mmCIF file of C-alpha atoms in Angstrom:
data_model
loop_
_atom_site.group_PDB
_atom_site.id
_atom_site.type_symbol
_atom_site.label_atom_id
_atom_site.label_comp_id
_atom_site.label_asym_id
_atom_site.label_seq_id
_atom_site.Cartn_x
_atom_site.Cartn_y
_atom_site.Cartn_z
ATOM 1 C CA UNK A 25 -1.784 -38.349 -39.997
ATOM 2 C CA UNK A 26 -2.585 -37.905 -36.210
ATOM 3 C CA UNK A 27 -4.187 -34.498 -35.889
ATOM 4 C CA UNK A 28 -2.184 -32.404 -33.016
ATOM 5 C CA UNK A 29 -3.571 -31.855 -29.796
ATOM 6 C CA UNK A 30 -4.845 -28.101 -29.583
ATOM 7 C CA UNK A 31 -6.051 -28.458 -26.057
ATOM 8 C CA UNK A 32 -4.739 -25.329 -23.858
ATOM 9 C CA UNK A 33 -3.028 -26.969 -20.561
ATOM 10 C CA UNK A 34 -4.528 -26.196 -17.436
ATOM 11 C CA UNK A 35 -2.972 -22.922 -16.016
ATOM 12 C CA UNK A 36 -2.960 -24.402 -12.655
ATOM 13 C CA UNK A 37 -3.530 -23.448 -8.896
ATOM 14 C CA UNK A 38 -1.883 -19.943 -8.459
ATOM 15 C CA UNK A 39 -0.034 -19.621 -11.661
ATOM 16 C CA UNK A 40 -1.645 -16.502 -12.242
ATOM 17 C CA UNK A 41 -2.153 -14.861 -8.901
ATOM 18 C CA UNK A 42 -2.017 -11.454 -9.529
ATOM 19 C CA UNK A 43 -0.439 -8.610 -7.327
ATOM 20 C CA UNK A 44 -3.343 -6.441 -7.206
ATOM 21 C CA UNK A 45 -4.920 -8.445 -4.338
ATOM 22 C CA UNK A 46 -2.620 -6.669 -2.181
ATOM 23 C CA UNK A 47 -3.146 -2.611 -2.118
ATOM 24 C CA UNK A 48 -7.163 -3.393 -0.621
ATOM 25 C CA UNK A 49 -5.171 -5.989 2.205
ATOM 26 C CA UNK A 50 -2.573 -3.242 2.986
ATOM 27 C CA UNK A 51 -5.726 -0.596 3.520
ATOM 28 C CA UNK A 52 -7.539 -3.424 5.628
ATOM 29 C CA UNK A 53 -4.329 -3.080 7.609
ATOM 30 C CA UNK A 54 -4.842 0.117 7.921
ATOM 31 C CA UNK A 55 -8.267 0.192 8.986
ATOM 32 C CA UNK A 56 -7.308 -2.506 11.850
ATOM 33 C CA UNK A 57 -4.423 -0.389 13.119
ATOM 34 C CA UNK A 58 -6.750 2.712 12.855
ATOM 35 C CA UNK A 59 -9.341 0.950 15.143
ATOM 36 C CA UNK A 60 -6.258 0.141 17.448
ATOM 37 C CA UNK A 61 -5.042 3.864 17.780
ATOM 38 C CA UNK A 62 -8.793 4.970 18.757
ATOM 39 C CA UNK A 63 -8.676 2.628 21.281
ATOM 40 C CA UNK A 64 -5.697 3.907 22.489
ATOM 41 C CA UNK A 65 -7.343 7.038 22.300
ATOM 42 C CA UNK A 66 -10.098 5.952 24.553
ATOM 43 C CA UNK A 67 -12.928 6.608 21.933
ATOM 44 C CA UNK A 68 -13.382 2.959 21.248
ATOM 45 C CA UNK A 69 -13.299 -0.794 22.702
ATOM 46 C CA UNK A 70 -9.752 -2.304 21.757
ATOM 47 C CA UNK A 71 -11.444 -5.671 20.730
ATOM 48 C CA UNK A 72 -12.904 -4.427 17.796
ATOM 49 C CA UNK A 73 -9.334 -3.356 15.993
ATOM 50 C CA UNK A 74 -7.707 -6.185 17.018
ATOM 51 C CA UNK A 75 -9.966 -8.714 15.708
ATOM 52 C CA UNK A 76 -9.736 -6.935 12.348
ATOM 53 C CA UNK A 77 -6.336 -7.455 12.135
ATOM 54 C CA UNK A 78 -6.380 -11.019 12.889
ATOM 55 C CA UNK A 79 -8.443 -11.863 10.428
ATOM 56 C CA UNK A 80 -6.673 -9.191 7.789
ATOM 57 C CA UNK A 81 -3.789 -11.373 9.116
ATOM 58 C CA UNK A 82 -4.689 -14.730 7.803
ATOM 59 C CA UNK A 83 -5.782 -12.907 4.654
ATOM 60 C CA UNK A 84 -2.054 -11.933 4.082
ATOM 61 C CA UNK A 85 -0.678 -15.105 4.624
ATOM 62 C CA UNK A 86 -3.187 -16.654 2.416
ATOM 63 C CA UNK A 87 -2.322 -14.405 -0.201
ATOM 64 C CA UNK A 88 1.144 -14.087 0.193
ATOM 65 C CA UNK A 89 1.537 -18.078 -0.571
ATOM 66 C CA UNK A 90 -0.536 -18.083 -3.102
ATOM 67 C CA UNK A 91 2.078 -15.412 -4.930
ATOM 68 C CA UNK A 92 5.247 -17.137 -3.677
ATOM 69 C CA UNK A 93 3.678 -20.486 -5.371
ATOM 70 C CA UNK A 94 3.513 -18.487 -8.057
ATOM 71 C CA UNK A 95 7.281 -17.766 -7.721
ATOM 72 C CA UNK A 96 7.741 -21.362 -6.848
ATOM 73 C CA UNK A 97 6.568 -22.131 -10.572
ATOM 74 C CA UNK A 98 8.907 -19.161 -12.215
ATOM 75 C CA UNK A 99 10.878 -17.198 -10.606
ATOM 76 C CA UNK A 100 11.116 -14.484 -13.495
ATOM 77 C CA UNK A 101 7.322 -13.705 -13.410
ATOM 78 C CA UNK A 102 8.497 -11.375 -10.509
ATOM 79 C CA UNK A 103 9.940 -9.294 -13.402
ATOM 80 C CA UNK A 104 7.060 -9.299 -15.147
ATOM 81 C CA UNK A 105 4.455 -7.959 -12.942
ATOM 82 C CA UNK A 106 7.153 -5.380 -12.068
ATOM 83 C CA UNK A 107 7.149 -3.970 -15.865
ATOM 84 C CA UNK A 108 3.081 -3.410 -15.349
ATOM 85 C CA UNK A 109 1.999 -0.543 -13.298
ATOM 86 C CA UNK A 110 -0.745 -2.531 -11.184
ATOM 87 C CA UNK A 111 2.155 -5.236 -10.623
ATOM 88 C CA UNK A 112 4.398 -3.125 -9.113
ATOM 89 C CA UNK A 113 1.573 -1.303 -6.999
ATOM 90 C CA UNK A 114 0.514 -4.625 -5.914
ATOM 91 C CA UNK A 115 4.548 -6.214 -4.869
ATOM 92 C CA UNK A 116 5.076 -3.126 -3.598
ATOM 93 C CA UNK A 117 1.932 -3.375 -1.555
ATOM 94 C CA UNK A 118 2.460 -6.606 -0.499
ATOM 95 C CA UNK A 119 5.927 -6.022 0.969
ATOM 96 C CA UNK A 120 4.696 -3.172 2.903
ATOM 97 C CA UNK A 121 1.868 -5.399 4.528
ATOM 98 C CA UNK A 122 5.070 -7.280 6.248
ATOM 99 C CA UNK A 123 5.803 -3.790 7.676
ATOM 100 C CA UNK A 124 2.308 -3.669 8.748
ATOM 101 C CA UNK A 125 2.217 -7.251 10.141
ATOM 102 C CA UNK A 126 4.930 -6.251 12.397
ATOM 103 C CA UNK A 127 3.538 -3.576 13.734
ATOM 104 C CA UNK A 128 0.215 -5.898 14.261
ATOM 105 C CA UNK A 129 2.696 -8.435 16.197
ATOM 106 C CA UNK A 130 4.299 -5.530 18.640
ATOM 107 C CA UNK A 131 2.109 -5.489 21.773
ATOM 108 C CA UNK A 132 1.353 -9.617 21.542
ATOM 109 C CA UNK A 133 5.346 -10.730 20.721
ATOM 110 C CA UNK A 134 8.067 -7.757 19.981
ATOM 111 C CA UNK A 135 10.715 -10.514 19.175
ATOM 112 C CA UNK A 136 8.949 -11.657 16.447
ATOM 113 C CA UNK A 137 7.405 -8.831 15.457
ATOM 114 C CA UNK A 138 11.453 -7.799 15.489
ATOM 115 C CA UNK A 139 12.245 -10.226 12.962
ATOM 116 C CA UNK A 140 9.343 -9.993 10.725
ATOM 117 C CA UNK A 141 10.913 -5.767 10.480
ATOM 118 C CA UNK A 142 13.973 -6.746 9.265
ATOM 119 C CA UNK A 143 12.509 -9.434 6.828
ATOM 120 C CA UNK A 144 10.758 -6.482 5.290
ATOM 121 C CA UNK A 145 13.398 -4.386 5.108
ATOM 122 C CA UNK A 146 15.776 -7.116 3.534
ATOM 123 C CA UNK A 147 12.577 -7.976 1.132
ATOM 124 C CA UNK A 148 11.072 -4.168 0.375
ATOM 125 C CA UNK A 149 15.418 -3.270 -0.542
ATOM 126 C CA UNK A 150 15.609 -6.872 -2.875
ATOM 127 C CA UNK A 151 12.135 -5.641 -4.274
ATOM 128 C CA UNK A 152 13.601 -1.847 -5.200
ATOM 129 C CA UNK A 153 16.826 -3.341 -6.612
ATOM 130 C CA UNK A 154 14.600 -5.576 -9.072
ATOM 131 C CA UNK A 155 12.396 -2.837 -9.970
ATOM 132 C CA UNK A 156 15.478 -0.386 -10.374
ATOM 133 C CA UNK A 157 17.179 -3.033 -12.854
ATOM 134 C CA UNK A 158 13.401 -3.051 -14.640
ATOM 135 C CA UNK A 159 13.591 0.554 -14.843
ATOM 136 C CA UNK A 160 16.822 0.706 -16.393
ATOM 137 C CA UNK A 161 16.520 -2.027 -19.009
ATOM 138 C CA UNK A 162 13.249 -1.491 -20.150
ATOM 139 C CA UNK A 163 12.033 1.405 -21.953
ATOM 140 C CA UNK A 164 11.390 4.521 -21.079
ATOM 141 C CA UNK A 165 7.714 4.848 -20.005
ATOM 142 C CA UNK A 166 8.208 2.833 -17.667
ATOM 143 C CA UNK A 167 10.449 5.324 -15.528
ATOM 144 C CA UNK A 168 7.832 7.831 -15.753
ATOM 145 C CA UNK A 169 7.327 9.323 -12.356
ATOM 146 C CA UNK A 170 3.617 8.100 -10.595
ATOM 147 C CA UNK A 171 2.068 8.107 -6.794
ATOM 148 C CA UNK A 172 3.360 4.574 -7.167
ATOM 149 C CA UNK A 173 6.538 5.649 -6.357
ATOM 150 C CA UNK A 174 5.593 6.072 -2.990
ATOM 151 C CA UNK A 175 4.978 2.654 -2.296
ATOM 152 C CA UNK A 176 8.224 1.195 -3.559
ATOM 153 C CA UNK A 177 10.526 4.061 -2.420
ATOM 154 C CA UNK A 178 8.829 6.105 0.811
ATOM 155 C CA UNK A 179 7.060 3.412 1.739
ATOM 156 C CA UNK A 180 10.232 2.465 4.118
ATOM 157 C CA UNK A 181 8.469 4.758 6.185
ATOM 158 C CA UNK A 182 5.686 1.997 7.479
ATOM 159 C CA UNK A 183 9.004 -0.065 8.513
ATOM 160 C CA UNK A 184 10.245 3.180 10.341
ATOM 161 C CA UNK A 185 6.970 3.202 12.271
ATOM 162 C CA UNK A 186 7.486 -0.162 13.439
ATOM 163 C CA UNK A 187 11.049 0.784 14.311
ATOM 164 C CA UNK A 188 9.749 3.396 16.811
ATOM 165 C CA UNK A 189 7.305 1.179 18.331
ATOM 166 C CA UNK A 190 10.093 -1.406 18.762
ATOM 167 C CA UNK A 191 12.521 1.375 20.092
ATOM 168 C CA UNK A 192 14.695 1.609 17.492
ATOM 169 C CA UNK A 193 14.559 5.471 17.599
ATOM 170 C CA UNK A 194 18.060 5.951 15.611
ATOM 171 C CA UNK A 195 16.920 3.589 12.532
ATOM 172 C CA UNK A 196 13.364 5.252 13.126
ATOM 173 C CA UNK A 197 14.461 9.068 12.745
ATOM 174 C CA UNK A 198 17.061 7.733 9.597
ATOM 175 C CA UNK A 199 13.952 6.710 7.867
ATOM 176 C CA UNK A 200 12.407 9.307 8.433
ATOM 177 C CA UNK A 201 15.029 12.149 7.032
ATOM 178 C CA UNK A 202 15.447 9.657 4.283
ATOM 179 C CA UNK A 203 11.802 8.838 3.098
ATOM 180 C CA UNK A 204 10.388 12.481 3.606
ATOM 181 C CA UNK A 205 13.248 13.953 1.041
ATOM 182 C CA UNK A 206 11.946 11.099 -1.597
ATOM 183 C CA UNK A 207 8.334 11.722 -0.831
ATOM 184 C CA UNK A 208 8.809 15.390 -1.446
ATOM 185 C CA UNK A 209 10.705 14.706 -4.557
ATOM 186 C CA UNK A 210 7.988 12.766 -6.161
ATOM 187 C CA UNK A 211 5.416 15.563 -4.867
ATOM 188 C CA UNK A 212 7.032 17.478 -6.390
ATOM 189 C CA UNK A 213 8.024 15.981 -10.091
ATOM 190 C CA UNK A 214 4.394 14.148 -10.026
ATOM 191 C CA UNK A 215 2.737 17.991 -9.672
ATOM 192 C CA UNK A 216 4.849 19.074 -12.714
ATOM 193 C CA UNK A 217 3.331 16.452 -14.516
ATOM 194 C CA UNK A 218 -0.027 16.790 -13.607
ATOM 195 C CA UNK A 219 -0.595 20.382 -14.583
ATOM 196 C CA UNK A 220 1.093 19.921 -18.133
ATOM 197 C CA UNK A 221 -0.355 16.298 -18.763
ATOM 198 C CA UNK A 222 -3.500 15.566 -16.363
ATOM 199 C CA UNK A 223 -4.190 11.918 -15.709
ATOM 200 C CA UNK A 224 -5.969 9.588 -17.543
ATOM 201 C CA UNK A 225 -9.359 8.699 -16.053
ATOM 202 C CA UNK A 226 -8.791 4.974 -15.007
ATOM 203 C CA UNK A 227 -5.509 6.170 -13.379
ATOM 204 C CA UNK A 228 -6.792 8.798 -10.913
ATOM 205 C CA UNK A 229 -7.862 6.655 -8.187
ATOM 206 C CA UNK A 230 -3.505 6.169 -7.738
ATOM 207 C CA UNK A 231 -3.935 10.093 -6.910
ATOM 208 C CA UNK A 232 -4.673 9.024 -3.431
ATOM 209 C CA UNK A 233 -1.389 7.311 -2.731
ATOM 210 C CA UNK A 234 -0.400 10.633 -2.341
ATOM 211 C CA UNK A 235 -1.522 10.948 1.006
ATOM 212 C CA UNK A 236 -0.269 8.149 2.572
ATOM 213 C CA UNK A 237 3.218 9.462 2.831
ATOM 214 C CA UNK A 238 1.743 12.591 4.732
ATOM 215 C CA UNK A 239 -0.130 10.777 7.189
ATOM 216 C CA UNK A 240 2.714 8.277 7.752
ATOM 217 C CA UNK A 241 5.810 11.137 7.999
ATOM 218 C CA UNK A 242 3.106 12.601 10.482
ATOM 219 C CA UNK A 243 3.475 9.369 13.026
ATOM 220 C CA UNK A 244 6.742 8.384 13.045
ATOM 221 C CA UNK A 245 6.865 12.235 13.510
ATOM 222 C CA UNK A 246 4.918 12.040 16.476
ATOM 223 C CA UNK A 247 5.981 8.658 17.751
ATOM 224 C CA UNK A 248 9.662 10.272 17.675
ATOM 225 C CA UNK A 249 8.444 13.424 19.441
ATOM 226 C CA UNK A 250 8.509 15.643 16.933
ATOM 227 C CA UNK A 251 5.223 17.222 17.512
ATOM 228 C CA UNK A 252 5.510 20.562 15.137
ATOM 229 C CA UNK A 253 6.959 18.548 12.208
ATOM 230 C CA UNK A 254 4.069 15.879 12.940
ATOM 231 C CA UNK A 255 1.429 18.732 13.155
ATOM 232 C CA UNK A 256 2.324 19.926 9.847
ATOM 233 C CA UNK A 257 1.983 17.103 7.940
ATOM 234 C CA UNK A 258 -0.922 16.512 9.912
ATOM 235 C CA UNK A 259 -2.163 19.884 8.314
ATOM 236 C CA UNK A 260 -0.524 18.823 4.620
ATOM 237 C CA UNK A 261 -2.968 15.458 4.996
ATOM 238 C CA UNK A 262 -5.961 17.609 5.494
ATOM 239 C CA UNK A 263 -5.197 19.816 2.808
ATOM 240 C CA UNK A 264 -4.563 16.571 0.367
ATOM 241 C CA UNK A 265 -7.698 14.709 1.875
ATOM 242 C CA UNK A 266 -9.604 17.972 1.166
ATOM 243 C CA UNK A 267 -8.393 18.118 -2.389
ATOM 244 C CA UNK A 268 -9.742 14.537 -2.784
ATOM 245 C CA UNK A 269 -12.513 14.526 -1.637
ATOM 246 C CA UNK A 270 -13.837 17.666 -3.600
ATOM 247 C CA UNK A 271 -12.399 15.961 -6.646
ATOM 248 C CA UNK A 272 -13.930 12.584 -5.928
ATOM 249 C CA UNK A 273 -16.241 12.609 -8.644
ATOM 250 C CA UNK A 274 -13.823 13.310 -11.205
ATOM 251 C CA UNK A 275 -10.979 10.875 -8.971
ATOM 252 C CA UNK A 276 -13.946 8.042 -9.679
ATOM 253 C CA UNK A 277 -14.919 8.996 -13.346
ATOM 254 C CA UNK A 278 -13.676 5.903 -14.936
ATOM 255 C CA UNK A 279 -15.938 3.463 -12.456
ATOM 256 C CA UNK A 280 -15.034 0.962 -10.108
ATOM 257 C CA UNK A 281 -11.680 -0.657 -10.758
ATOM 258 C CA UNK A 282 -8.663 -2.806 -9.333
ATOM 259 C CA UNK A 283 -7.154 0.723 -9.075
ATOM 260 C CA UNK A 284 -9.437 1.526 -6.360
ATOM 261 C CA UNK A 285 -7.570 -0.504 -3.555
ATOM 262 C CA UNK A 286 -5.231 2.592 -4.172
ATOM 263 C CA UNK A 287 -7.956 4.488 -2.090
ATOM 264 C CA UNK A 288 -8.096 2.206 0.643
ATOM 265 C CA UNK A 289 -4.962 2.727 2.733
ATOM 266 C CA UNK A 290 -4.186 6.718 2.826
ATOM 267 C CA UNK A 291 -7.571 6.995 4.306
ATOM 268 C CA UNK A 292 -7.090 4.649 7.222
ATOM 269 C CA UNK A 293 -3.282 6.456 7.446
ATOM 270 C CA UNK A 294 -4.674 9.639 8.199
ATOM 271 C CA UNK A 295 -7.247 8.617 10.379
ATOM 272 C CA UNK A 296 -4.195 6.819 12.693
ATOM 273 C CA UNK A 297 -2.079 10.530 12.596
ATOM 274 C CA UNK A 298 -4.972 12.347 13.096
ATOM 275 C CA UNK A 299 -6.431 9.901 16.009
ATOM 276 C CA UNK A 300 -2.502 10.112 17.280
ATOM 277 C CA UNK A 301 -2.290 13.490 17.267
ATOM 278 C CA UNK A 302 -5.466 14.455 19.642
ATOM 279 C CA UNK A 303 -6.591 18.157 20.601
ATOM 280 C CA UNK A 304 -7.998 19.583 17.824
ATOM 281 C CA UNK A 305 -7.485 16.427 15.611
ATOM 282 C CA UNK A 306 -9.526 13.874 17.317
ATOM 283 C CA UNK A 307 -12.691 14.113 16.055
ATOM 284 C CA UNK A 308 -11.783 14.810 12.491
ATOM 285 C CA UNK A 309 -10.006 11.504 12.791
ATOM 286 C CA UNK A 310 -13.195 9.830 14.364
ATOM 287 C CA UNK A 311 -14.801 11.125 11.496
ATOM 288 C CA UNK A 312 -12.190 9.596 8.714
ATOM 289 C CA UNK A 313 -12.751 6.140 10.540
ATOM 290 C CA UNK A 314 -16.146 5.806 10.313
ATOM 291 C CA UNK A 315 -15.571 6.938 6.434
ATOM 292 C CA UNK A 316 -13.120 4.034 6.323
ATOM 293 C CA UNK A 317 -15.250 1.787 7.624
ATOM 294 C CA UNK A 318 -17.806 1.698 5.481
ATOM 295 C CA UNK A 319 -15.628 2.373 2.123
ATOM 296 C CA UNK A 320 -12.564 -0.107 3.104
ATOM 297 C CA UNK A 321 -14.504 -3.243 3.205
ATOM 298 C CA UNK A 322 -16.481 -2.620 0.567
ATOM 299 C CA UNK A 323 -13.568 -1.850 -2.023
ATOM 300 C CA UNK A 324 -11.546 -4.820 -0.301
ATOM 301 C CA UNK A 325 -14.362 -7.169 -1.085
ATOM 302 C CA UNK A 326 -14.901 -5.744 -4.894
ATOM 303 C CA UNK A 327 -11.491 -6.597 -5.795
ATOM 304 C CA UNK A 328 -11.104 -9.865 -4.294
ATOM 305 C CA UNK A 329 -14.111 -10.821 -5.586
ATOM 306 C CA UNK A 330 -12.349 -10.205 -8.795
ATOM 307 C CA UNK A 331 -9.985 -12.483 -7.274
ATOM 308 C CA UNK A 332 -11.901 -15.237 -6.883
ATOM 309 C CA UNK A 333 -14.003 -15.798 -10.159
ATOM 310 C CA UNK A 334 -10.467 -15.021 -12.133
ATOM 311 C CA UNK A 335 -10.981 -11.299 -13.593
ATOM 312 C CA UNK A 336 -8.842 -9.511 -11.019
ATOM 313 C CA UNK A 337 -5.526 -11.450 -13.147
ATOM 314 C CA UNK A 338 -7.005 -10.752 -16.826
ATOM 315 C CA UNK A 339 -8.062 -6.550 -16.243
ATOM 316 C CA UNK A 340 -4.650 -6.108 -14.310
ATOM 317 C CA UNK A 341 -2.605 -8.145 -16.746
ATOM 318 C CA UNK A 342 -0.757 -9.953 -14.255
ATOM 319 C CA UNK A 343 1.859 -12.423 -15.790
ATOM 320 C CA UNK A 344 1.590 -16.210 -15.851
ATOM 321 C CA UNK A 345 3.615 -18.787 -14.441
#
C-alpha cells in the first residue's frame, strides 16, 4: 500500500498577511501629517513631512494588496481576523489609513483625494456592518467594550477631518456631533471596567487608543472653528497623555509587542491638535513631535520586522487563507 503524502502544502504568497501591519502604518501617517502641520506652523521645512508621507504612502499600498490578495484567496478570512482582537485593531486600522491617504492627497489633487473620502467611508461603514454581524453571532466576549472601539466606531472622525479640509463643513460638523457622543460612550463604559477589572498586562499598550479620539475631536474642532470646544479637548489630550506617560512603565510591563503599534498614532494626533492650536500649545506640541520621532519609527520597524521573517501572523493569530 502507497503510504499517503503528509507533506503540509505551501501556504503561499500572502495567505497569511496579518492585519496587525497596519496600526504602526496608520501612526507613520500620523507622524507625516504631524511634520506637515509644523510646517504650516512655520517651525519646520515642509519637505521633511511630505516626504514621509510618500514613502508611508507606498507602504500602504504595498500592504493593503498584500491583504486584499489575501481576500482574493477567501473572502471569509475577513471574518476571521474580525473575531480576534489584533484583527479587528489592524482592519480597522487599515481602513482609517484611506482616511489618512486622503488627507495626504488634499493639497497635491483634491478630486482624488475626494474620491479616495468616500471610498473610506463606503469601506470603514461595510467594515462596521461585518464586525457588528461578528458581534452578534459570536459569543459574548467578544462584545466586551475595549479602546478598540475607537477605531472601528469614532474613528469616522479622521474621514471628518478630511471632510473639512475638502470643504465639506456640513458632513464635517455631522461627524463630529456623531463620533464625539460614541467616543464619550466608550470613555465612559471602558473606565467602568477598568477600575473593577484592570487590564491584563499585554493589553495595556491599547490604553493609548484612548487618546486619539481627543486629539482628533480637537481638529476637526478647530478646522470647523470651534476654538473653545477644540481647546478643551486639547486640555482632555494633555490630561490623557499625562496619565500615560506617568503610567508608562506599567503601560509597557508585558515587553515589546504587536500591541505596541497601538502607541504609535495618538501620539502623532496630539502633536497635529496641539501644533494646530498655537499660543500656549505650540511648543508642547514641538515637544510631542520630536517624542514621535524617535518612538514611531522605531515601533513601526519592530513590528514589520515581525512582518517580514513571518512572526507578526503566528503571535497575532491572524487567519489563513
Amino acid at each position: 500500500m502507497r503510504a499517503p503524502n503528509l507533506a503540509v502544502p505551501g501556504a503561499g504568497r500572502w495567505r497569511r498577511t496579518p492585519p496587525a501591519i497596519f496600526p504602526p502604518i496608520m501612526g507613520l501617517f500620523g507622524l507625516g501629517l504631524c511634520w506637515r502641520r509644523a510646517a504650516e506652523a512655520g517651525m519646520l521645512p515642509g519637505a521633511v513631512g511630505e516626504m514621509i508621507l510618500g514613502g508611508v504612502t507606498l507602504l500602504f499600498l504595498f500592504a493593503a494588496f498584500a491583504y486584499l490578495a489575501k481576500l482574493a484567496r477567501r473572502t471569509t478570512a475577513l471574518v476571521d481576523d474580525l473575531r480576534i482582537l489584533p484583527g479587528r485593531a489592524g482592519l480597522a486600522a487599515m481602513v482609517l489609513c484611506v482616511y489618512l491617504l486622503s488627507i495626504t492627497l488634499v493639497p497635491y489633487w483634491p478630486v482624488l483625494a475626494r474620491s479616495v473620502l468616500f471610498a473610506g467611508l463606503v469601506a470603514h461603514l461595510g467594515l462596521v456592518a461585518v464586525l457588528i454581524h461578528v458581534f452578534v453571532t459570536g459569543p459574548a466576549e467578544q462584545r466586551r467594550v475595549s479602546p478598540v472601539w475607537h477605531l472601528s466606531f469614532v474613528g469616522f472622525i479622521i474621514g471628518g477631518l478630511a471632510a473639512v479640509l475638502l470643504g465639506m463643513e456640513f458632513l464635517a460638523l455631522f461627524i463630529l456631533a456623531a463620533t464625539a457622543i460614541m467616543a464619550t460612550t466608550i470613555w465612559a463604559v471602558s473606565l467602568d471596567q477598568f477600575v473593577r477589572e484592570g487590564v491584563p498586562a499585554p493589553l495595556r499598550p491599547l490604553l493609548a487608543i484612548h487618546l486619539s479620539p481627543a486629539a482628533l475631536l480637537g481638529m476637526v474642532a478647530a478646522r470647523l472653528g470651534l476654538v473653545s470646544l477644540a481647546q478643551i479637548f486639547a486640555v482632555l489630550a494633555a490630561l490623557l497623555l499625562g496619565a500615560m506617560v506617568l503610567r508608562l512603565r506599567w503601560l509597557t510591563q508585558a515587553g515589546f509587542s504587536p500591541m505596541w503599534g497601538a502607541f504609535t498614532f495618538p501620539l502623532a494626533a496630539t502633536g497635529s491638535l496641539w501644533l494646530g492650536l498655537g499660543g500656549v500649545w505650540l511648543w508642547p506640541g514641538m515637544v510631542v513631535l520630536a517624542a514621535a520621532t524617535a518612538v514611531i519609527p522605531a515601533i513601526a520597524w519592530g513590528v514589520l520586522r515581525m512582518w517580514a521573517n513571518g512572526q507578526l501572523a503566528t503571535r497575532t493569530n491572524a487567519a489563513t487563507a
